mmCIF file of C-alpha atoms in Angstrom:
data_model
loop_
_atom_site.group_PDB
_atom_site.id
_atom_site.type_symbol
_atom_site.label_atom_id
_atom_site.label_comp_id
_atom_site.label_asym_id
_atom_site.label_seq_id
_atom_site.Cartn_x
_atom_site.Cartn_y
_atom_site.Cartn_z
ATOM 1 C CA UNK A 19 3.625 -5.312 -29.321
ATOM 2 C CA UNK A 20 2.635 -4.447 -32.899
ATOM 3 C CA UNK A 21 -0.435 -2.317 -32.229
ATOM 4 C CA UNK A 22 0.296 1.322 -31.265
ATOM 5 C CA UNK A 23 -2.557 3.320 -29.887
ATOM 6 C CA UNK A 24 -2.873 6.633 -31.560
ATOM 7 C CA UNK A 25 -0.241 5.735 -34.165
ATOM 8 C CA UNK A 26 -1.978 8.056 -36.744
ATOM 9 C CA UNK A 27 -1.075 10.901 -34.479
ATOM 10 C CA UNK A 28 2.366 9.627 -33.426
ATOM 11 C CA UNK A 29 5.567 11.269 -34.481
ATOM 12 C CA UNK A 30 9.206 10.128 -34.166
ATOM 13 C CA UNK A 31 11.295 12.004 -31.644
ATOM 14 C CA UNK A 32 14.971 12.311 -32.557
ATOM 15 C CA UNK A 33 17.509 11.788 -29.764
ATOM 16 C CA UNK A 34 18.504 15.164 -28.288
ATOM 17 C CA UNK A 35 22.014 16.556 -28.788
ATOM 18 C CA UNK A 36 21.582 18.402 -25.590
ATOM 19 C CA UNK A 37 19.447 17.976 -22.419
ATOM 20 C CA UNK A 38 15.677 18.710 -22.699
ATOM 21 C CA UNK A 39 14.516 21.941 -21.174
ATOM 22 C CA UNK A 40 11.763 21.741 -18.538
ATOM 23 C CA UNK A 41 9.213 23.391 -20.827
ATOM 24 C CA UNK A 42 9.996 20.973 -23.610
ATOM 25 C CA UNK A 43 9.576 18.011 -21.211
ATOM 26 C CA UNK A 44 6.258 19.349 -19.922
ATOM 27 C CA UNK A 45 4.860 19.900 -23.438
ATOM 28 C CA UNK A 46 6.038 16.479 -24.653
ATOM 29 C CA UNK A 47 4.468 14.632 -21.673
ATOM 30 C CA UNK A 48 1.099 16.536 -21.935
ATOM 31 C CA UNK A 49 0.998 15.933 -25.658
ATOM 32 C CA UNK A 50 1.830 12.160 -25.245
ATOM 33 C CA UNK A 51 -0.546 11.720 -22.367
ATOM 34 C CA UNK A 52 -3.432 13.004 -24.528
ATOM 35 C CA UNK A 53 -2.323 10.658 -27.320
ATOM 36 C CA UNK A 54 -2.153 7.411 -25.358
ATOM 37 C CA UNK A 55 -4.855 8.106 -22.741
ATOM 38 C CA UNK A 56 -7.241 7.155 -25.479
ATOM 39 C CA UNK A 57 -9.743 4.261 -25.775
ATOM 40 C CA UNK A 58 -7.564 2.622 -28.516
ATOM 41 C CA UNK A 59 -4.997 1.983 -25.616
ATOM 42 C CA UNK A 60 -7.430 -0.566 -24.172
ATOM 43 C CA UNK A 61 -7.013 -3.072 -27.060
ATOM 44 C CA UNK A 62 -3.447 -3.853 -26.085
ATOM 45 C CA UNK A 63 -3.542 -3.478 -22.360
ATOM 46 C CA UNK A 64 -4.595 -5.782 -19.506
ATOM 47 C CA UNK A 65 -7.185 -3.043 -18.548
ATOM 48 C CA UNK A 66 -9.366 -4.713 -21.162
ATOM 49 C CA UNK A 67 -10.015 -7.489 -18.741
ATOM 50 C CA UNK A 68 -12.173 -5.491 -16.275
ATOM 51 C CA UNK A 69 -13.634 -3.471 -19.196
ATOM 52 C CA UNK A 70 -15.811 -6.527 -19.850
ATOM 53 C CA UNK A 71 -17.874 -5.747 -16.714
ATOM 54 C CA UNK A 72 -20.184 -3.043 -15.352
ATOM 55 C CA UNK A 73 -20.818 -4.189 -11.843
ATOM 56 C CA UNK A 74 -18.470 -2.514 -9.391
ATOM 57 C CA UNK A 75 -17.336 -5.710 -7.662
ATOM 58 C CA UNK A 76 -16.784 -7.554 -10.928
ATOM 59 C CA UNK A 77 -14.556 -4.670 -12.122
ATOM 60 C CA UNK A 78 -12.612 -4.654 -8.790
ATOM 61 C CA UNK A 79 -12.006 -8.397 -8.702
ATOM 62 C CA UNK A 80 -11.228 -8.930 -12.278
ATOM 63 C CA UNK A 81 -8.903 -5.974 -12.417
ATOM 64 C CA UNK A 82 -7.072 -7.043 -9.219
ATOM 65 C CA UNK A 83 -6.336 -10.499 -10.586
ATOM 66 C CA UNK A 84 -5.275 -9.060 -13.878
ATOM 67 C CA UNK A 85 -3.006 -6.636 -12.122
ATOM 68 C CA UNK A 86 -1.471 -9.306 -9.823
ATOM 69 C CA UNK A 87 -0.335 -11.329 -12.843
ATOM 70 C CA UNK A 88 0.610 -8.285 -14.932
ATOM 71 C CA UNK A 89 4.223 -9.099 -15.802
ATOM 72 C CA UNK A 90 5.698 -10.565 -18.889
ATOM 73 C CA UNK A 91 4.202 -10.081 -22.413
ATOM 74 C CA UNK A 92 0.895 -8.364 -22.294
ATOM 75 C CA UNK A 93 -0.725 -10.880 -24.636
ATOM 76 C CA UNK A 94 0.137 -13.659 -22.183
ATOM 77 C CA UNK A 95 -1.194 -11.567 -19.275
ATOM 78 C CA UNK A 96 -4.468 -11.050 -21.068
ATOM 79 C CA UNK A 97 -4.754 -14.707 -21.990
ATOM 80 C CA UNK A 98 -4.030 -15.785 -18.478
ATOM 81 C CA UNK A 99 -6.580 -13.433 -17.024
ATOM 82 C CA UNK A 100 -9.179 -14.538 -19.412
ATOM 83 C CA UNK A 101 -8.644 -18.126 -18.456
ATOM 84 C CA UNK A 102 -9.274 -17.325 -14.813
ATOM 85 C CA UNK A 103 -12.470 -15.426 -15.754
ATOM 86 C CA UNK A 104 -13.629 -18.365 -17.867
ATOM 87 C CA UNK A 105 -13.333 -20.697 -14.768
ATOM 88 C CA UNK A 106 -15.330 -18.098 -12.840
ATOM 89 C CA UNK A 107 -18.085 -18.257 -15.485
ATOM 90 C CA UNK A 108 -17.477 -14.665 -16.228
ATOM 91 C CA UNK A 109 -19.135 -13.588 -12.940
ATOM 92 C CA UNK A 110 -16.194 -12.917 -10.723
ATOM 93 C CA UNK A 111 -17.979 -11.445 -7.786
ATOM 94 C CA UNK A 112 -20.733 -14.122 -7.685
ATOM 95 C CA UNK A 113 -18.060 -16.776 -7.971
ATOM 96 C CA UNK A 114 -15.860 -15.379 -5.226
ATOM 97 C CA UNK A 115 -18.928 -15.148 -2.845
ATOM 98 C CA UNK A 116 -20.187 -18.682 -3.530
ATOM 99 C CA UNK A 117 -17.425 -20.950 -4.654
ATOM 100 C CA UNK A 118 -16.986 -24.431 -3.071
ATOM 101 C CA UNK A 119 -13.827 -26.399 -2.880
ATOM 102 C CA UNK A 120 -15.010 -28.488 -5.852
ATOM 103 C CA UNK A 121 -15.293 -25.319 -8.000
ATOM 104 C CA UNK A 122 -11.575 -24.688 -7.432
ATOM 105 C CA UNK A 123 -10.300 -27.752 -9.263
ATOM 106 C CA UNK A 124 -9.427 -25.871 -12.569
ATOM 107 C CA UNK A 125 -7.431 -23.237 -10.665
ATOM 108 C CA UNK A 126 -5.157 -25.872 -9.081
ATOM 109 C CA UNK A 127 -3.290 -26.184 -12.458
ATOM 110 C CA UNK A 128 -3.118 -22.452 -13.214
ATOM 111 C CA UNK A 129 0.287 -21.169 -14.113
ATOM 112 C CA UNK A 130 1.372 -17.699 -15.158
ATOM 113 C CA UNK A 131 5.100 -17.158 -14.953
ATOM 114 C CA UNK A 132 5.828 -17.919 -11.265
ATOM 115 C CA UNK A 133 2.185 -17.532 -10.167
ATOM 116 C CA UNK A 134 0.941 -21.110 -9.813
ATOM 117 C CA UNK A 135 -2.063 -22.982 -8.703
ATOM 118 C CA UNK A 136 -1.221 -22.818 -4.964
ATOM 119 C CA UNK A 137 -0.891 -19.004 -5.280
ATOM 120 C CA UNK A 138 -4.112 -18.824 -7.219
ATOM 121 C CA UNK A 139 -6.121 -20.700 -4.580
ATOM 122 C CA UNK A 140 -4.684 -18.414 -1.814
ATOM 123 C CA UNK A 141 -5.709 -15.321 -3.644
ATOM 124 C CA UNK A 142 -9.238 -16.747 -4.248
ATOM 125 C CA UNK A 143 -9.757 -17.580 -0.577
ATOM 126 C CA UNK A 144 -8.382 -14.219 0.507
ATOM 127 C CA UNK A 145 -10.768 -12.375 -1.881
ATOM 128 C CA UNK A 146 -13.667 -14.477 -0.526
ATOM 129 C CA UNK A 147 -12.869 -13.402 3.067
ATOM 130 C CA UNK A 148 -12.435 -9.769 2.005
ATOM 131 C CA UNK A 149 -15.799 -9.605 0.221
ATOM 132 C CA UNK A 150 -17.741 -11.662 2.705
ATOM 133 C CA UNK A 151 -16.343 -10.216 5.970
ATOM 134 C CA UNK A 152 -14.371 -7.071 5.271
ATOM 135 C CA UNK A 153 -16.471 -4.942 2.953
ATOM 136 C CA UNK A 154 -14.528 -5.572 -0.296
ATOM 137 C CA UNK A 155 -11.258 -4.364 -1.810
ATOM 138 C CA UNK A 156 -11.961 -0.675 -1.802
ATOM 139 C CA UNK A 157 -12.562 -0.782 1.928
ATOM 140 C CA UNK A 158 -9.528 -2.868 2.662
ATOM 141 C CA UNK A 159 -7.259 -0.607 0.586
ATOM 142 C CA UNK A 160 -8.738 2.454 2.303
ATOM 143 C CA UNK A 161 -8.066 1.004 5.692
ATOM 144 C CA UNK A 162 -4.489 0.243 4.714
ATOM 145 C CA UNK A 163 -3.812 3.586 3.033
ATOM 146 C CA UNK A 164 -5.610 5.844 5.450
ATOM 147 C CA UNK A 165 -3.302 8.337 7.173
ATOM 148 C CA UNK A 166 -0.485 7.380 4.849
ATOM 149 C CA UNK A 167 -0.612 10.303 2.338
ATOM 150 C CA UNK A 168 3.011 11.174 3.081
ATOM 151 C CA UNK A 169 4.103 7.524 3.315
ATOM 152 C CA UNK A 170 2.021 5.454 0.849
ATOM 153 C CA UNK A 171 4.661 2.690 0.790
ATOM 154 C CA UNK A 172 3.713 1.871 4.334
ATOM 155 C CA UNK A 173 0.053 1.673 3.336
ATOM 156 C CA UNK A 174 0.773 -0.897 0.530
ATOM 157 C CA UNK A 175 2.837 -2.931 3.059
ATOM 158 C CA UNK A 176 -0.190 -2.807 5.346
ATOM 159 C CA UNK A 177 -2.470 -3.920 2.582
ATOM 160 C CA UNK A 178 -0.217 -6.845 1.859
ATOM 161 C CA UNK A 179 -0.217 -7.949 5.573
ATOM 162 C CA UNK A 180 -3.984 -7.635 5.649
ATOM 163 C CA UNK A 181 -4.485 -9.656 2.466
ATOM 164 C CA UNK A 182 -2.394 -12.533 3.754
ATOM 165 C CA UNK A 183 -4.214 -12.587 7.108
ATOM 166 C CA UNK A 184 -5.308 -16.157 6.536
ATOM 167 C CA UNK A 185 -3.357 -19.395 5.934
ATOM 168 C CA UNK A 186 -1.014 -19.254 2.997
ATOM 169 C CA UNK A 187 2.286 -20.632 1.722
ATOM 170 C CA UNK A 188 5.199 -18.255 2.386
ATOM 171 C CA UNK A 189 6.094 -18.292 -1.324
ATOM 172 C CA UNK A 190 2.734 -16.701 -2.192
ATOM 173 C CA UNK A 191 3.637 -13.502 -0.365
ATOM 174 C CA UNK A 192 5.932 -12.477 -3.151
ATOM 175 C CA UNK A 193 3.012 -11.807 -5.495
ATOM 176 C CA UNK A 194 2.021 -8.684 -3.554
ATOM 177 C CA UNK A 195 4.619 -5.866 -3.262
ATOM 178 C CA UNK A 196 6.285 -4.517 -0.173
ATOM 179 C CA UNK A 197 7.992 -1.086 -0.865
ATOM 180 C CA UNK A 198 10.017 -1.588 2.301
ATOM 181 C CA UNK A 199 11.626 -4.691 0.795
ATOM 182 C CA UNK A 200 12.667 -2.656 -2.314
ATOM 183 C CA UNK A 201 9.587 -3.118 -4.546
ATOM 184 C CA UNK A 202 8.460 -0.332 -6.866
ATOM 185 C CA UNK A 203 4.900 -1.708 -6.449
ATOM 186 C CA UNK A 204 4.277 -1.274 -10.139
ATOM 187 C CA UNK A 205 1.263 -3.526 -10.369
ATOM 188 C CA UNK A 206 -0.468 -2.235 -7.290
ATOM 189 C CA UNK A 207 0.042 1.362 -8.338
ATOM 190 C CA UNK A 208 -1.381 0.417 -11.811
ATOM 191 C CA UNK A 209 -4.374 -1.139 -10.089
ATOM 192 C CA UNK A 210 -4.989 1.932 -8.005
ATOM 193 C CA UNK A 211 -4.678 4.154 -11.059
ATOM 194 C CA UNK A 212 -7.362 1.955 -12.762
ATOM 195 C CA UNK A 213 -9.735 2.127 -9.761
ATOM 196 C CA UNK A 214 -9.137 5.763 -8.694
ATOM 197 C CA UNK A 215 -8.222 7.953 -11.575
ATOM 198 C CA UNK A 216 -11.308 9.811 -13.034
ATOM 199 C CA UNK A 217 -10.764 9.649 -16.740
ATOM 200 C CA UNK A 218 -12.702 11.710 -19.182
ATOM 201 C CA UNK A 219 -11.073 9.588 -22.063
ATOM 202 C CA UNK A 220 -12.684 6.440 -20.622
ATOM 203 C CA UNK A 221 -9.596 4.294 -20.102
ATOM 204 C CA UNK A 222 -9.286 4.234 -16.274
ATOM 205 C CA UNK A 223 -12.412 3.542 -14.260
ATOM 206 C CA UNK A 224 -12.474 6.017 -11.364
ATOM 207 C CA UNK A 225 -14.967 4.015 -9.405
ATOM 208 C CA UNK A 226 -13.263 4.383 -6.018
ATOM 209 C CA UNK A 227 -14.418 7.824 -5.043
ATOM 210 C CA UNK A 228 -13.057 7.634 -1.463
ATOM 211 C CA UNK A 229 -9.577 8.253 -2.919
ATOM 212 C CA UNK A 230 -8.078 11.423 -4.300
ATOM 213 C CA UNK A 231 -6.356 10.914 -7.775
ATOM 214 C CA UNK A 232 -3.850 13.620 -6.818
ATOM 215 C CA UNK A 233 -2.419 11.171 -4.375
ATOM 216 C CA UNK A 234 -1.737 8.383 -6.906
ATOM 217 C CA UNK A 235 1.849 7.154 -7.575
ATOM 218 C CA UNK A 236 3.359 6.357 -10.949
ATOM 219 C CA UNK A 237 3.429 2.669 -11.894
ATOM 220 C CA UNK A 238 7.198 2.431 -12.412
ATOM 221 C CA UNK A 239 8.387 -0.233 -14.960
ATOM 222 C CA UNK A 240 11.357 -0.643 -17.345
ATOM 223 C CA UNK A 241 9.624 1.583 -19.933
ATOM 224 C CA UNK A 242 8.652 4.466 -17.808
ATOM 225 C CA UNK A 243 11.960 4.385 -15.854
ATOM 226 C CA UNK A 244 14.043 4.500 -19.047
ATOM 227 C CA UNK A 245 12.047 7.331 -20.516
ATOM 228 C CA UNK A 246 11.988 9.218 -17.284
ATOM 229 C CA UNK A 247 15.844 9.066 -17.055
ATOM 230 C CA UNK A 248 16.316 10.122 -20.663
ATOM 231 C CA UNK A 249 14.090 13.140 -19.979
ATOM 232 C CA UNK A 250 15.962 14.134 -16.784
ATOM 233 C CA UNK A 251 13.027 13.279 -14.603
ATOM 234 C CA UNK A 252 14.586 10.500 -12.626
ATOM 235 C CA UNK A 253 18.156 10.402 -11.195
ATOM 236 C CA UNK A 254 17.916 7.286 -9.019
ATOM 237 C CA UNK A 255 19.438 4.263 -10.796
ATOM 238 C CA UNK A 256 17.390 1.550 -9.095
ATOM 239 C CA UNK A 257 13.757 0.955 -10.089
ATOM 240 C CA UNK A 258 12.521 0.877 -6.442
ATOM 241 C CA UNK A 259 10.089 2.754 -4.304
ATOM 242 C CA UNK A 260 12.445 5.761 -3.814
ATOM 243 C CA UNK A 261 12.474 6.071 -7.597
ATOM 244 C CA UNK A 262 8.685 6.037 -7.678
ATOM 245 C CA UNK A 263 8.478 8.810 -5.073
ATOM 246 C CA UNK A 264 11.158 10.858 -7.026
ATOM 247 C CA UNK A 265 9.323 10.427 -10.375
ATOM 248 C CA UNK A 266 5.829 11.021 -8.945
ATOM 249 C CA UNK A 267 7.002 14.240 -7.313
ATOM 250 C CA UNK A 268 8.168 15.505 -10.750
ATOM 251 C CA UNK A 269 4.859 14.442 -12.305
ATOM 252 C CA UNK A 270 2.927 16.391 -9.674
ATOM 253 C CA UNK A 271 4.671 19.539 -10.645
ATOM 254 C CA UNK A 272 3.401 19.113 -14.227
ATOM 255 C CA UNK A 273 -0.074 18.014 -13.252
ATOM 256 C CA UNK A 274 -0.875 18.314 -9.457
ATOM 257 C CA UNK A 275 -4.453 17.259 -9.881
ATOM 258 C CA UNK A 276 -3.930 14.069 -12.064
ATOM 259 C CA UNK A 277 -0.247 13.132 -11.976
ATOM 260 C CA UNK A 278 -0.926 9.456 -12.954
ATOM 261 C CA UNK A 279 -2.224 10.637 -16.298
ATOM 262 C CA UNK A 280 1.342 11.167 -17.315
ATOM 263 C CA UNK A 281 1.995 7.436 -16.863
ATOM 264 C CA UNK A 282 0.406 7.083 -20.275
ATOM 265 C CA UNK A 283 2.972 9.422 -21.842
ATOM 266 C CA UNK A 284 5.985 7.711 -20.229
ATOM 267 C CA UNK A 285 4.764 4.207 -20.960
ATOM 268 C CA UNK A 286 3.658 5.022 -24.537
ATOM 269 C CA UNK A 287 6.987 6.628 -25.400
ATOM 270 C CA UNK A 288 8.847 3.685 -24.043
ATOM 271 C CA UNK A 289 6.736 0.724 -25.123
ATOM 272 C CA UNK A 290 5.402 1.954 -28.410
ATOM 273 C CA UNK A 291 7.877 4.471 -29.677
ATOM 274 C CA UNK A 292 11.038 2.952 -28.191
ATOM 275 C CA UNK A 293 12.141 6.386 -27.043
#
């Protein structure tokens, strides 16, 4: 990715000849979080997809679909998400509530990586059920995660089971994470960060006020994991749910109120600065 948010403020970090001290790590992460948690970040990130909308339900639905397909090159993710929204006439909530089977014809040929037309149709039907009968995504996530503050992985597994309550192909289940099957649940943690985190900088939305941002978990990907290990914040070798818990616990020691803010620092250092 050529564009680098906050590049004018960026500086090159030389590789340390000895391990970082805790205070050095804290200062670095806080500085980089401020640098990358900035509106300029939006231009290169899939969060630009829901930024097109102001209606709560439009934001939730477009963000959820963008997060579900958020793997691979970010340009491809954005292009694929835009294609979905075009077929929804750029009114995702209205479309979800009212589509007929004939309206779904374009989606049958959708492909993004391993997410294909069959998967897409299953997700659209599930979203229709959730918004017509179950109160929407916020309510369904809340029902799944309630009482799971100490075990959010179980909550995400419950959300997956709830989402796939209707008819679906077994292959489609792989497109939502299950931490108890080894998933780091990066895309759902990213989605929850978008919806829950109250962001004065204006990147994340913070529209789900029934959740506490202090309980968010870090969206762990190859960039954040690599940087975290170099900084001595992550000892676990596998990028799985146990690694997510380990890293998030370290982030809460630095910022107990808004630990997910530090995701911007870890990701920015890894993706933009190749730390």
